[in-house]
Coordinates of C-alpha atoms in Angstrom, one line a residue:
Chain A
M1 CA 141.7 41.2 59.4
S2 CA 138.4 40.3 60.7
A3 CA 137.9 37.2 62.8
R4 CA 134.7 36.4 61.0
K5 CA 134.5 33.7 58.4
P6 CA 135.7 35.2 55.1
G7 CA 133.0 33.5 53.0
R8 CA 130.1 35.3 54.7
A9 CA 129.2 38.3 52.7
R10 CA 126.5 39.4 55.1
S11 CA 129.0 39.9 58.0
R12 CA 131.4 41.8 55.7
E13 CA 128.7 44.2 54.7
E14 CA 128.0 45.1 58.3
L15 CA 131.6 45.8 58.9
M16 CA 132.1 48.0 56.0
V17 CA 129.9 51.1 55.9
P18 CA 127.0 52.2 58.0
D19 CA 123.8 53.2 56.2
A20 CA 124.5 56.5 54.6
E21 CA 122.1 59.3 54.9
F22 CA 122.2 61.5 51.8
Q23 CA 120.0 63.8 49.8
S24 CA 118.8 63.1 46.3
Y25 CA 116.2 64.1 43.8
Y26 CA 113.3 61.8 44.8
G27 CA 115.8 58.9 45.0
R28 CA 116.3 59.0 41.3
P29 CA 119.6 58.0 39.8
V30 CA 122.2 60.8 39.1
L31 CA 123.9 58.8 36.3
K32 CA 122.5 57.0 33.3
P33 CA 122.8 53.2 33.5
P34 CA 125.1 51.8 30.8
V35 CA 123.2 51.1 27.6
W36 CA 125.3 48.0 27.1
E37 CA 123.6 44.6 27.6
W38 CA 124.9 41.1 27.9
K39 CA 127.0 41.3 24.8
V40 CA 129.5 43.6 26.4
P41 CA 130.4 41.4 29.4
A42 CA 130.4 38.5 27.0
Y43 CA 132.9 40.4 24.8
L44 CA 135.1 41.1 27.9
F45 CA 135.2 37.3 28.4
T46 CA 135.8 36.2 24.7
G47 CA 138.4 39.0 24.3
G48 CA 140.3 37.7 27.3
L49 CA 140.0 34.1 26.0
A50 CA 141.3 35.1 22.6
A51 CA 144.3 36.8 24.3
G52 CA 145.2 34.0 26.7
T53 CA 144.9 31.2 24.1
S54 CA 147.1 33.1 21.6
L55 CA 149.8 33.2 24.3
L56 CA 149.4 29.5 24.9
A57 CA 149.6 28.9 21.1
A58 CA 152.8 30.9 20.8
G59 CA 154.4 29.1 23.7
A60 CA 153.3 25.7 22.3
D61 CA 154.7 26.7 18.9
L62 CA 158.1 27.6 20.3
T63 CA 158.3 24.5 22.6
G64 CA 157.0 21.9 20.2
R65 CA 153.6 21.1 21.5
P66 CA 151.5 20.7 18.3
R67 CA 148.2 19.8 19.9
L68 CA 148.3 22.7 22.4
R69 CA 149.3 25.0 19.5
R70 CA 146.4 23.9 17.4
V71 CA 143.9 24.3 20.2
G72 CA 145.4 27.6 21.1
R73 CA 145.4 29.1 17.6
T74 CA 141.9 27.9 16.6
G75 CA 140.4 28.7 20.0
S76 CA 141.9 32.2 19.9
M77 CA 140.5 32.8 16.4
A78 CA 137.0 31.5 17.3
A79 CA 137.0 33.7 20.4
L80 CA 138.1 36.7 18.4
L81 CA 135.4 36.1 15.8
A82 CA 132.9 35.9 18.6
S83 CA 134.3 39.1 20.1
V84 CA 134.0 41.0 16.8
Y85 CA 130.4 39.8 16.4
L86 CA 129.5 40.8 20.0
L87 CA 131.1 44.3 19.6
V88 CA 129.4 45.1 16.4
A89 CA 126.0 43.7 17.4
D90 CA 126.0 45.8 20.6
L91 CA 126.2 49.1 18.6
G92 CA 123.1 51.2 18.2
R93 CA 123.9 51.4 14.5
P94 CA 125.8 48.2 13.7
E95 CA 126.1 49.0 10.0
R96 CA 128.3 52.0 11.0
F97 CA 130.8 49.9 13.0
H98 CA 133.6 51.0 10.6
H99 CA 133.3 54.6 11.9
M100 CA 135.5 53.3 14.8
L101 CA 138.3 53.3 12.3
R102 CA 137.9 56.9 11.3
V103 CA 140.1 58.2 14.2
A104 CA 142.8 57.0 16.6
K105 CA 142.0 58.7 19.9
P106 CA 144.3 58.2 22.9
T107 CA 141.7 59.5 25.3
S108 CA 139.2 56.8 24.2
P109 CA 140.0 53.3 25.4
M110 CA 137.5 52.0 23.0
S111 CA 139.4 53.6 20.1
V112 CA 142.7 52.4 21.5
G113 CA 141.1 48.9 21.9
T114 CA 139.8 48.9 18.3
W115 CA 143.4 49.5 17.1
I116 CA 144.8 46.9 19.5
L117 CA 142.3 44.3 18.1
T118 CA 143.2 45.4 14.6
A119 CA 146.9 44.7 15.4
F120 CA 146.0 41.4 17.0
G121 CA 143.5 39.9 14.6
P122 CA 145.2 39.4 11.2
G123 CA 148.2 37.6 12.7
M124 CA 145.9 35.3 14.6
G125 CA 143.9 34.7 11.5
I126 CA 147.0 33.6 9.5
A127 CA 148.1 31.3 12.4
A128 CA 144.7 29.8 12.7
A129 CA 144.3 29.4 9.0
A130 CA 147.6 27.4 8.9
E131 CA 146.1 25.0 11.4
V132 CA 142.9 24.3 9.6
L133 CA 144.3 24.2 6.1
P134 CA 143.4 20.9 4.4
A135 CA 146.4 18.6 3.8
G136 CA 146.0 18.8 0.0
L137 CA 146.4 22.6 0.0
R138 CA 149.3 22.5 2.4
R139 CA 151.6 21.1 -0.3
R140 CA 150.9 23.8 -2.9
W141 CA 152.8 27.0 -2.8
P142 CA 150.1 29.1 -1.1
G143 CA 149.9 26.5 1.6
K144 CA 153.7 26.5 2.0
L145 CA 153.8 30.2 2.3
L146 CA 151.0 30.2 4.9
G147 CA 152.9 27.5 6.8
A148 CA 156.1 29.7 6.7
V149 CA 154.4 32.9 8.0
A150 CA 152.2 31.2 10.6
R151 CA 154.8 31.2 13.3
P152 CA 155.9 34.9 13.0
A153 CA 152.2 35.9 12.6
G154 CA 151.2 34.0 15.7
L155 CA 154.1 35.3 17.7
A156 CA 153.4 38.9 16.7
S157 CA 149.8 38.5 17.8
A158 CA 150.9 36.9 21.1
L159 CA 152.9 40.1 21.8
V160 CA 149.8 42.2 21.4
A161 CA 147.7 39.7 23.4
P162 CA 148.4 41.1 26.9
A163 CA 147.1 44.4 25.7
V164 CA 143.9 42.8 24.4
A165 CA 143.3 41.2 27.8
S166 CA 144.0 44.3 29.9
Y167 CA 142.7 47.2 27.9
T168 CA 139.1 46.2 28.6
A169 CA 139.6 47.1 32.3
V170 CA 140.6 50.6 31.2
L171 CA 137.5 50.6 28.9
L172 CA 135.3 50.1 31.9
S173 CA 137.2 52.2 34.4
Q174 CA 137.3 55.4 32.2
T175 CA 133.6 56.0 32.9
A176 CA 131.7 57.8 35.5
V177 CA 130.2 54.5 36.7
P178 CA 131.3 54.4 40.3
A179 CA 131.9 50.7 40.7
W180 CA 134.1 50.6 37.5
H181 CA 135.9 53.9 38.0
E182 CA 136.8 53.4 41.6
A183 CA 138.1 49.9 40.8
H184 CA 140.7 51.1 38.2
P185 CA 143.7 49.9 40.2
Q186 CA 142.3 46.4 40.6
L187 CA 140.3 45.7 37.5
P188 CA 143.2 45.1 35.1
F189 CA 144.5 42.3 37.4
V190 CA 141.1 40.8 37.7
F191 CA 140.8 40.8 34.0
T192 CA 144.2 39.5 33.0
G193 CA 143.9 36.9 35.8
S194 CA 140.5 35.9 34.5
A195 CA 141.9 35.7 30.9
A196 CA 144.7 33.4 31.9
A197 CA 142.4 31.2 33.9
S198 CA 139.8 30.9 31.2
S199 CA 142.3 30.2 28.4
G200 CA 144.3 27.7 30.5
G201 CA 141.0 26.0 31.4
F202 CA 140.0 26.0 27.7
A203 CA 143.2 24.2 26.8
M204 CA 142.9 21.8 29.7
V205 CA 139.6 20.6 28.4
L206 CA 140.8 20.1 24.8
V207 CA 144.4 19.1 25.1
P208 CA 145.7 15.7 26.4
V209 CA 147.2 16.0 29.9
E210 CA 150.7 15.3 28.8
E211 CA 150.8 18.3 26.6
A212 CA 148.6 20.6 28.7
G213 CA 151.3 21.3 31.4
P214 CA 151.8 24.9 30.5
A215 CA 148.0 25.4 30.2
R216 CA 147.6 24.1 33.8
A217 CA 150.3 26.4 35.0
L218 CA 148.9 29.4 33.3
A219 CA 145.4 28.6 34.5
A220 CA 146.6 28.2 38.1
M221 CA 148.5 31.5 38.1
G222 CA 145.6 33.2 36.5
A223 CA 143.1 31.8 39.0
V224 CA 145.3 32.9 41.9
A225 CA 145.6 36.4 40.4
E226 CA 141.8 36.6 39.8
L227 CA 140.9 35.4 43.3
V228 CA 143.4 37.7 45.1
S229 CA 142.7 40.9 43.1
S230 CA 139.0 40.3 43.3
K231 CA 139.3 40.1 47.1
V232 CA 141.5 43.2 47.2
L233 CA 138.9 45.1 45.1
E234 CA 136.2 44.3 47.7
Q235 CA 138.5 45.4 50.6
R236 CA 139.6 48.7 49.1
L237 CA 136.5 50.2 47.5
G238 CA 134.7 51.4 50.7
L239 CA 131.1 52.2 50.1
T240 CA 131.4 51.4 46.4
A241 CA 132.3 47.8 47.2
E242 CA 128.7 47.3 48.2
A243 CA 127.8 47.2 44.5
Y244 CA 130.1 44.2 44.2
T245 CA 129.0 42.5 47.4
T246 CA 125.3 42.7 47.1
G247 CA 122.6 41.6 44.7
K248 CA 123.1 40.0 41.4
A249 CA 126.7 41.1 41.0
H250 CA 127.4 39.4 44.4
R251 CA 125.7 36.1 43.3
L252 CA 127.6 36.0 40.0
R253 CA 130.9 36.8 41.6
K254 CA 130.4 34.3 44.4
W255 CA 129.8 31.5 41.9
S256 CA 132.8 32.7 40.0
E257 CA 134.9 32.5 43.1
R258 CA 133.7 29.0 43.9
L259 CA 134.3 27.7 40.4
T260 CA 137.7 29.4 40.0
A261 CA 138.8 28.0 43.4
A262 CA 137.7 24.5 42.5
G263 CA 139.3 24.8 39.1
L264 CA 142.5 26.0 40.7
L265 CA 142.6 22.8 42.9
G266 CA 141.9 20.7 39.9
A267 CA 144.6 22.4 37.8
L268 CA 147.1 21.7 40.5
A269 CA 146.1 18.1 41.0
G270 CA 145.0 17.2 37.5
H271 CA 148.3 16.4 35.7
R272 CA 147.4 12.7 35.4
S273 CA 143.7 12.3 35.1
R274 CA 142.1 13.6 31.9
A275 CA 138.6 13.6 33.5
L276 CA 139.8 15.7 36.4
S277 CA 141.6 18.0 34.0
V278 CA 138.5 18.5 31.9
A279 CA 136.3 19.2 34.9
A280 CA 138.8 21.7 36.3
G281 CA 139.2 23.4 33.0
A282 CA 135.5 23.8 32.5
A283 CA 135.1 25.2 36.1
L284 CA 137.9 27.8 35.4
F285 CA 136.2 28.7 32.0
A286 CA 132.8 29.2 33.6
G287 CA 134.3 31.0 36.7
S288 CA 136.0 33.5 34.4
A289 CA 132.9 34.2 32.4
L290 CA 130.8 34.8 35.6
Q291 CA 133.5 37.1 36.9
R292 CA 133.1 39.4 33.8
F293 CA 129.3 39.4 34.2
G294 CA 129.6 40.1 37.9
V295 CA 131.9 43.1 37.4
F296 CA 129.5 44.3 34.7
E297 CA 126.5 44.0 36.9
A298 CA 128.2 45.8 39.8
G299 CA 128.8 48.7 37.5
V300 CA 125.2 48.8 36.4
A301 CA 123.9 48.6 40.0
S302 CA 126.2 51.4 41.1
T303 CA 124.6 53.8 38.5
K304 CA 121.0 52.9 39.6
D305 CA 121.3 53.9 43.3
P306 CA 122.3 57.6 43.7
K307 CA 124.1 56.9 47.0
Y308 CA 127.1 55.6 45.1
V309 CA 127.5 58.9 43.4
V310 CA 126.3 61.4 46.1
V311 CA 127.9 60.0 49.3
P312 CA 131.5 59.7 48.2
Q313 CA 131.3 63.0 46.2
R314 CA 129.7 64.8 49.1
Q315 CA 132.4 63.6 51.5
R316 CA 135.1 64.7 49.0
A317 CA 133.5 68.1 48.6
D318 CA 133.1 68.6 52.3
A319 CA 136.7 67.6 52.9
A320 CA 137.8 70.1 50.2
E321 CA 135.9 72.9 51.9
G322 CA 137.6 72.0 55.2
Chain B
M1 CA 150.6 73.0 29.1
S2 CA 150.9 69.8 31.1
I3 CA 149.2 66.5 30.3
E4 CA 147.2 66.8 33.5
D5 CA 145.8 70.2 32.4
R6 CA 145.0 68.8 29.0
L7 CA 143.0 65.9 30.6
S8 CA 141.3 67.7 33.5
G9 CA 142.7 71.1 34.6
P10 CA 141.6 74.6 33.8
L11 CA 141.6 75.3 30.1
P12 CA 141.2 79.0 29.2
D13 CA 140.9 78.5 25.4
V14 CA 138.9 75.3 25.0
A15 CA 137.9 75.8 21.3
G16 CA 141.5 76.8 20.4
E17 CA 142.8 73.6 22.1
A18 CA 140.4 71.7 19.9
G19 CA 142.0 73.3 16.8
H20 CA 139.6 76.1 16.0
A21 CA 141.8 79.0 14.9
G22 CA 140.2 82.5 15.1
H23 CA 137.1 81.2 16.8
P24 CA 134.3 83.2 18.4
P25 CA 134.3 83.6 22.2
R26 CA 133.1 80.7 24.3
V27 CA 129.4 80.8 25.0
G28 CA 127.2 79.1 27.5
F29 CA 124.2 79.1 29.8
F30 CA 123.9 80.7 33.2
T31 CA 120.7 79.2 34.7
D32 CA 119.6 81.3 37.7
T33 CA 117.2 78.9 39.5
S34 CA 116.1 81.6 42.0
V35 CA 113.9 83.1 39.3
C36 CA 112.7 79.9 37.7
I37 CA 108.9 79.5 37.8
G38 CA 108.8 76.0 36.5
C39 CA 106.8 76.9 33.4
K40 CA 108.7 74.4 31.2
A41 CA 108.7 76.7 28.3
C42 CA 112.4 75.8 27.9
E43 CA 111.5 72.1 27.6
V44 CA 108.9 72.8 25.0
A45 CA 110.9 75.3 23.0
C46 CA 113.8 72.9 22.9
K47 CA 111.7 70.0 21.6
E48 CA 110.0 72.3 19.0
W49 CA 113.2 73.8 17.6
N50 CA 115.3 70.6 17.6
A51 CA 112.4 68.2 16.6
V52 CA 113.1 66.1 19.7
P53 CA 110.5 63.3 20.0
E54 CA 108.0 63.2 22.9
D55 CA 108.9 61.2 26.0
G56 CA 105.6 59.5 26.3
L57 CA 103.0 60.6 28.9
D58 CA 104.2 59.0 32.1
L59 CA 103.0 60.3 35.5
L60 CA 106.0 59.7 37.8
G61 CA 103.9 60.3 40.9
M62 CA 106.6 62.2 42.7
S63 CA 106.1 65.9 42.0
F64 CA 104.9 68.2 39.2
D65 CA 108.0 66.9 37.3
N66 CA 106.8 64.2 35.0
T67 CA 109.8 64.4 32.7
G68 CA 112.1 63.0 35.4
A69 CA 115.6 63.5 34.0
L70 CA 117.6 64.6 31.1
G71 CA 117.9 62.0 28.4
A72 CA 117.9 61.3 24.7
N73 CA 114.5 62.9 24.2
T74 CA 114.8 65.5 27.0
W75 CA 117.5 68.1 26.4
R76 CA 116.1 70.6 28.9
H77 CA 114.6 69.3 32.1
V78 CA 112.8 71.3 34.8
A79 CA 113.2 69.8 38.2
F80 CA 110.5 70.5 40.9
V81 CA 111.7 70.0 44.5
E82 CA 109.1 70.1 47.2
Q83 CA 111.0 70.9 50.3
P84 CA 109.1 70.5 53.6
H85 CA 112.2 71.1 55.7
P86 CA 114.6 74.1 56.0
P87 CA 117.3 74.2 53.5
S88 CA 120.6 72.7 54.3
G89 CA 123.8 74.7 54.6
P90 CA 124.2 78.1 56.2
S91 CA 120.9 79.7 57.1
T92 CA 119.6 82.3 59.4
A93 CA 116.0 80.9 59.4
P94 CA 114.1 81.5 62.6
P95 CA 113.4 78.4 64.8
P96 CA 110.3 76.4 63.7
A97 CA 107.0 77.8 64.9
T98 CA 104.8 75.6 67.1
A99 CA 102.3 74.8 64.4
E100 CA 103.5 72.6 61.6
D101 CA 103.4 74.4 58.3
L102 CA 102.0 72.0 55.7
G103 CA 102.4 74.4 52.8
M104 CA 98.6 74.6 52.5
P105 CA 97.0 77.6 50.7
S106 CA 96.4 80.5 53.1
F107 CA 94.5 83.8 53.0
D108 CA 97.6 85.7 52.0
L109 CA 98.2 86.2 48.3
P110 CA 101.1 83.9 47.2
G111 CA 104.3 85.9 47.2
A112 CA 102.6 88.9 48.9
K113 CA 105.2 88.7 51.6
T114 CA 108.8 89.0 50.5
G115 CA 112.1 88.9 52.2
A116 CA 113.2 86.7 55.1
D117 CA 110.0 87.0 57.1
G118 CA 107.9 85.9 54.2
R119 CA 109.6 82.5 54.0
T120 CA 108.2 79.3 55.5
D121 CA 109.6 75.9 56.1
F122 CA 108.0 74.7 53.0
R123 CA 109.3 75.8 49.7
W124 CA 109.5 74.9 46.0
L125 CA 112.8 74.7 44.2
M126 CA 112.6 74.7 40.5
A127 CA 115.6 74.4 38.2
S128 CA 116.0 73.9 34.5
D129 CA 118.8 71.4 33.9
V130 CA 120.7 70.9 30.7
C131 CA 123.9 69.4 29.2
K132 CA 126.8 71.2 31.0
H133 CA 129.1 71.5 27.9
C134 CA 132.0 70.7 30.2
T135 CA 135.5 72.1 29.6
H136 CA 136.7 68.5 29.9
A137 CA 133.8 66.5 28.7
G138 CA 133.8 62.8 29.6
C139 CA 131.5 62.0 26.7
L140 CA 133.8 63.7 24.2
D141 CA 136.9 62.2 25.6
V142 CA 135.7 58.6 25.3
C143 CA 133.9 58.8 21.9
P144 CA 135.8 56.4 19.7
T145 CA 134.4 57.6 16.3
G146 CA 134.9 61.4 16.6
A147 CA 131.2 61.8 16.4
L148 CA 131.3 64.0 19.4
F149 CA 133.3 67.2 18.8
R150 CA 134.1 70.6 20.3
T151 CA 132.5 73.4 18.3
E152 CA 134.1 76.7 17.6
F153 CA 131.8 78.2 20.3
G154 CA 133.3 75.8 22.9
S155 CA 130.2 73.6 23.1
V156 CA 130.0 69.8 22.7
V157 CA 127.9 68.4 19.9
V158 CA 127.1 64.9 18.5
Q159 CA 127.5 64.6 14.7
Q160 CA 124.4 62.4 14.0
D161 CA 125.8 61.2 10.6
I162 CA 128.9 59.7 12.4
C163 CA 127.6 58.3 15.7
N164 CA 127.5 54.5 15.5
G165 CA 125.7 54.2 18.8
C166 CA 128.5 52.5 20.8
G167 CA 127.1 54.0 24.0
Y168 CA 130.4 54.8 25.6
C169 CA 129.6 58.5 26.0
V170 CA 126.5 57.5 28.1
S171 CA 128.8 55.9 30.7
G172 CA 131.4 58.6 30.3
C173 CA 129.2 61.5 31.4
P174 CA 129.6 62.3 35.1
Y175 CA 126.3 64.2 35.1
G176 CA 124.1 61.5 33.5
V177 CA 123.1 63.8 30.6
I178 CA 123.7 62.1 27.3
D179 CA 121.8 58.9 26.4
R180 CA 121.1 56.6 23.4
R181 CA 117.7 56.9 21.8
P182 CA 116.4 53.4 21.7
D183 CA 114.5 53.4 18.4
D184 CA 117.3 55.4 16.7
G185 CA 120.4 53.9 18.2
R186 CA 122.4 57.1 18.3
A187 CA 123.5 59.3 21.2
Q188 CA 121.5 62.4 21.7
K189 CA 121.8 65.5 23.9
C190 CA 121.7 69.3 23.9
T191 CA 123.6 71.0 21.1
L192 CA 123.4 74.5 22.6
C193 CA 121.4 75.1 19.4
Y194 CA 124.5 74.9 17.3
D195 CA 122.4 75.8 14.2
R196 CA 121.0 78.9 15.8
L197 CA 124.4 80.1 17.1
H198 CA 125.6 80.1 13.5
D199 CA 122.9 82.7 12.7
G200 CA 123.7 84.8 15.7
L201 CA 120.5 83.6 17.5
E202 CA 120.4 82.5 21.2
P203 CA 119.4 78.9 21.9
A204 CA 115.6 78.2 21.9
C205 CA 115.3 77.5 25.6
A206 CA 116.9 80.8 26.6
K207 CA 114.8 82.6 24.0
A208 CA 111.6 81.1 25.4
C209 CA 112.4 81.6 29.1
P210 CA 110.0 84.3 30.4
T211 CA 111.9 85.1 33.6
D212 CA 115.4 85.1 32.3
S213 CA 116.2 82.2 34.5
I214 CA 118.1 80.8 31.5
Q215 CA 120.6 83.4 30.3
F216 CA 122.8 82.8 27.3
G217 CA 125.9 84.7 26.4
E218 CA 129.7 84.8 26.5
L219 CA 130.9 82.6 29.4
D220 CA 133.2 85.1 30.9
E221 CA 130.5 87.7 31.1
L222 CA 128.0 85.2 32.4
R223 CA 130.4 84.3 35.2
E224 CA 130.7 87.9 36.2
R225 CA 127.0 88.3 36.2
A226 CA 126.5 85.2 38.2
A227 CA 129.0 86.3 40.9
H228 CA 127.1 89.6 41.2
R229 CA 123.8 87.9 41.5
V230 CA 125.0 85.6 44.3
E231 CA 126.3 88.6 46.1
Q232 CA 123.0 90.4 45.7
L233 CA 121.1 87.4 47.0
H234 CA 123.4 87.0 50.0
E235 CA 122.8 90.7 50.9
R236 CA 119.1 90.0 50.8
G237 CA 119.5 87.2 53.3
V238 CA 119.3 84.3 50.8
T239 CA 122.4 82.8 52.3
E240 CA 121.8 79.4 50.7
A241 CA 122.4 80.8 47.2
R242 CA 125.4 79.2 45.6
L243 CA 126.9 78.7 42.2
Y244 CA 127.5 75.2 40.7
G245 CA 129.8 74.5 37.7
H246 CA 131.3 78.0 37.5
D247 CA 134.7 77.1 38.8
P248 CA 137.4 76.3 36.2
T249 CA 139.4 74.4 38.9
D250 CA 136.6 71.9 39.5
G251 CA 136.7 68.3 38.4
V252 CA 135.6 69.0 34.8
G253 CA 137.5 72.3 34.4
G254 CA 134.3 74.3 34.8
T255 CA 131.2 73.9 32.8
G256 CA 129.8 75.9 29.8
A257 CA 126.4 75.7 31.4
F258 CA 126.4 76.6 35.1
F259 CA 123.8 77.2 37.7
L260 CA 122.7 79.3 40.7
L261 CA 121.2 76.9 43.2
L262 CA 119.3 77.4 46.4
D263 CA 120.4 74.1 48.0
E264 CA 123.0 71.4 47.6
P265 CA 123.4 70.1 44.1
E266 CA 122.3 66.6 45.0
V267 CA 118.9 68.0 46.1
Y268 CA 118.3 68.8 42.4
G269 CA 119.7 65.5 41.2
L270 CA 123.1 66.9 40.3
P271 CA 126.4 65.2 41.4
P272 CA 128.0 67.2 44.3
D273 CA 131.6 66.9 43.0
P274 CA 131.8 65.5 39.5
V275 CA 135.1 64.6 38.0
V276 CA 135.8 63.8 34.3
P277 CA 136.8 60.1 34.3
T278 CA 139.7 61.0 31.9
R279 CA 141.5 62.6 34.9
E280 CA 142.7 59.1 36.0
L281 CA 143.6 58.0 32.5
P282 CA 147.4 57.9 33.0
A283 CA 147.1 55.9 36.2
M284 CA 144.6 53.5 34.5
W285 CA 147.0 52.7 31.7
K286 CA 149.8 52.3 34.2
Y287 CA 147.9 49.6 36.1
A288 CA 146.8 48.0 32.8
G289 CA 150.4 48.0 31.7
V290 CA 151.6 46.3 34.9
A291 CA 148.7 43.7 34.6
A292 CA 149.6 43.1 30.9
S293 CA 153.2 42.6 31.7
A294 CA 152.3 40.2 34.5
L295 CA 150.2 38.1 32.0
L296 CA 153.1 37.9 29.6
A297 CA 155.5 37.0 32.4
A298 CA 153.0 34.3 33.5
A299 CA 152.8 32.8 30.0
V300 CA 156.6 32.7 29.7
A301 CA 156.8 31.1 33.2
A302 CA 154.2 28.6 32.3
F303 CA 156.4 27.3 29.5
G304 CA 159.7 28.2 31.1
G305 CA 160.4 25.2 33.3
R306 CA 159.1 22.7 30.8
R307 CA 161.1 23.3 27.6
R308 CA 161.9 20.1 25.9

């Protein structure tokens, strides 16, 4: 490891790759930048949140923590509804969103994801409905039925939840976008870590400290996973790492790192103070959101500068020729 | 056939693999840039036939190329490379003369001198670029609606009545070809004039090309013709001539539209060694599976020690 201070991005850039000389067509990009805008990274965040909170809800249900269960189920449903809105609104033809359900295509992570969400959503909807049902309706037979199926429905969704949190990494990686494609071994861990941190943080804000123990634990584990895998990503990506460690992506991810680290300390220390727990939870929540936007921005930046395409491919082609 | 070959390897019968029984032979383009004169007839013919909207009248200020790149409204694009330095790669060019050649007009008729002695340090490279109709097409693989499909001719086409504009194909293409048309919301690219092929006609760009720089035909035959042309150019001392996209063992299983280039691909704005992103699909899902399992384990552990 380098003897320099790890927090200094500038010194790390100097260590990594010298300025690459390469040929291009008037410096114009080789790839098209993603047509996706803020809604897609926002979806990456809400999808992870929906997944993580459903896991917390299922655990709370099984271990008898009604307030954590309630926050988990309703939070998961709200995040899921936001996800669906963001996904549909980002389409070029939103009125045709249902064409996603025409086919099931294993080579398309977006198609696979559509079916994962379809498997996840209804169960979560039932579990969340059982939480918000007015007391009057609860005593009639439909309310009783709903109460009875809420647990199996919520548990079934929780089993699908890890797939909801991790498939989005494959969605980004199976593109020609260098910063996303090259990061395919690390991105799933960044994303599931981020999902755990944000949902743990979410519950820390809304659940009293005595019931939020598992949320703090999940948040802490997620924050560690996110911080570590995000660092590993920067170390392993070679030239492509520059897309993560410079510009807007760098600023977003730097703030994500700070907030997540602060939130981690708060989660470890905040088992007595509600105020500390809320602050730590909010920091984790925000850190996770910034992580998604940072990863997204890195991808966009890597399509705009032809060096990210030409330099590694030229090296590979030259190596193959011998 | 192994899963690897299905995802990225050589695929001799691409239309058959896609389920077309008794299909016609695979067709494509061989674009020989050594005879391109940059007339842009292909760009215009493509726009006319396919009713592709105009791109606007931007002057890019970099060369005679004001179209810039392939996109939703540009299905054929002619690149103009002004090259004031000797070409890269193997070359038998004589050492530079004492006077700097600025490529200025001279008293000689342009093109009056031919062969190796007629060449100067300065040269124009012109190349008509198009969708590559890859054997393993990144855009087709990632399309979640089935709007992109493989035709019986082996080409890749967007069904405009199905596309919901998700934009995944745009990021899936390792050549930066397909794009979403902003006012329309759907993905657009070269169709290899699918409608004309049905009537036994060649695509509009090939029809309009006055120098036969764009050649249309059966892919196997085009590959033979291209190999012969490279040989011919090498014999004439044009050692920098090379083919691009012709090799079925490359990262996309070979392309349906391939090129004879006079310099490295990146000089023309083409990626030097493109790979279909789908090649890494099994590895990606493996990592995602491990990460998902870790999340589930973390959730169990979070509740584990605290059961009451």
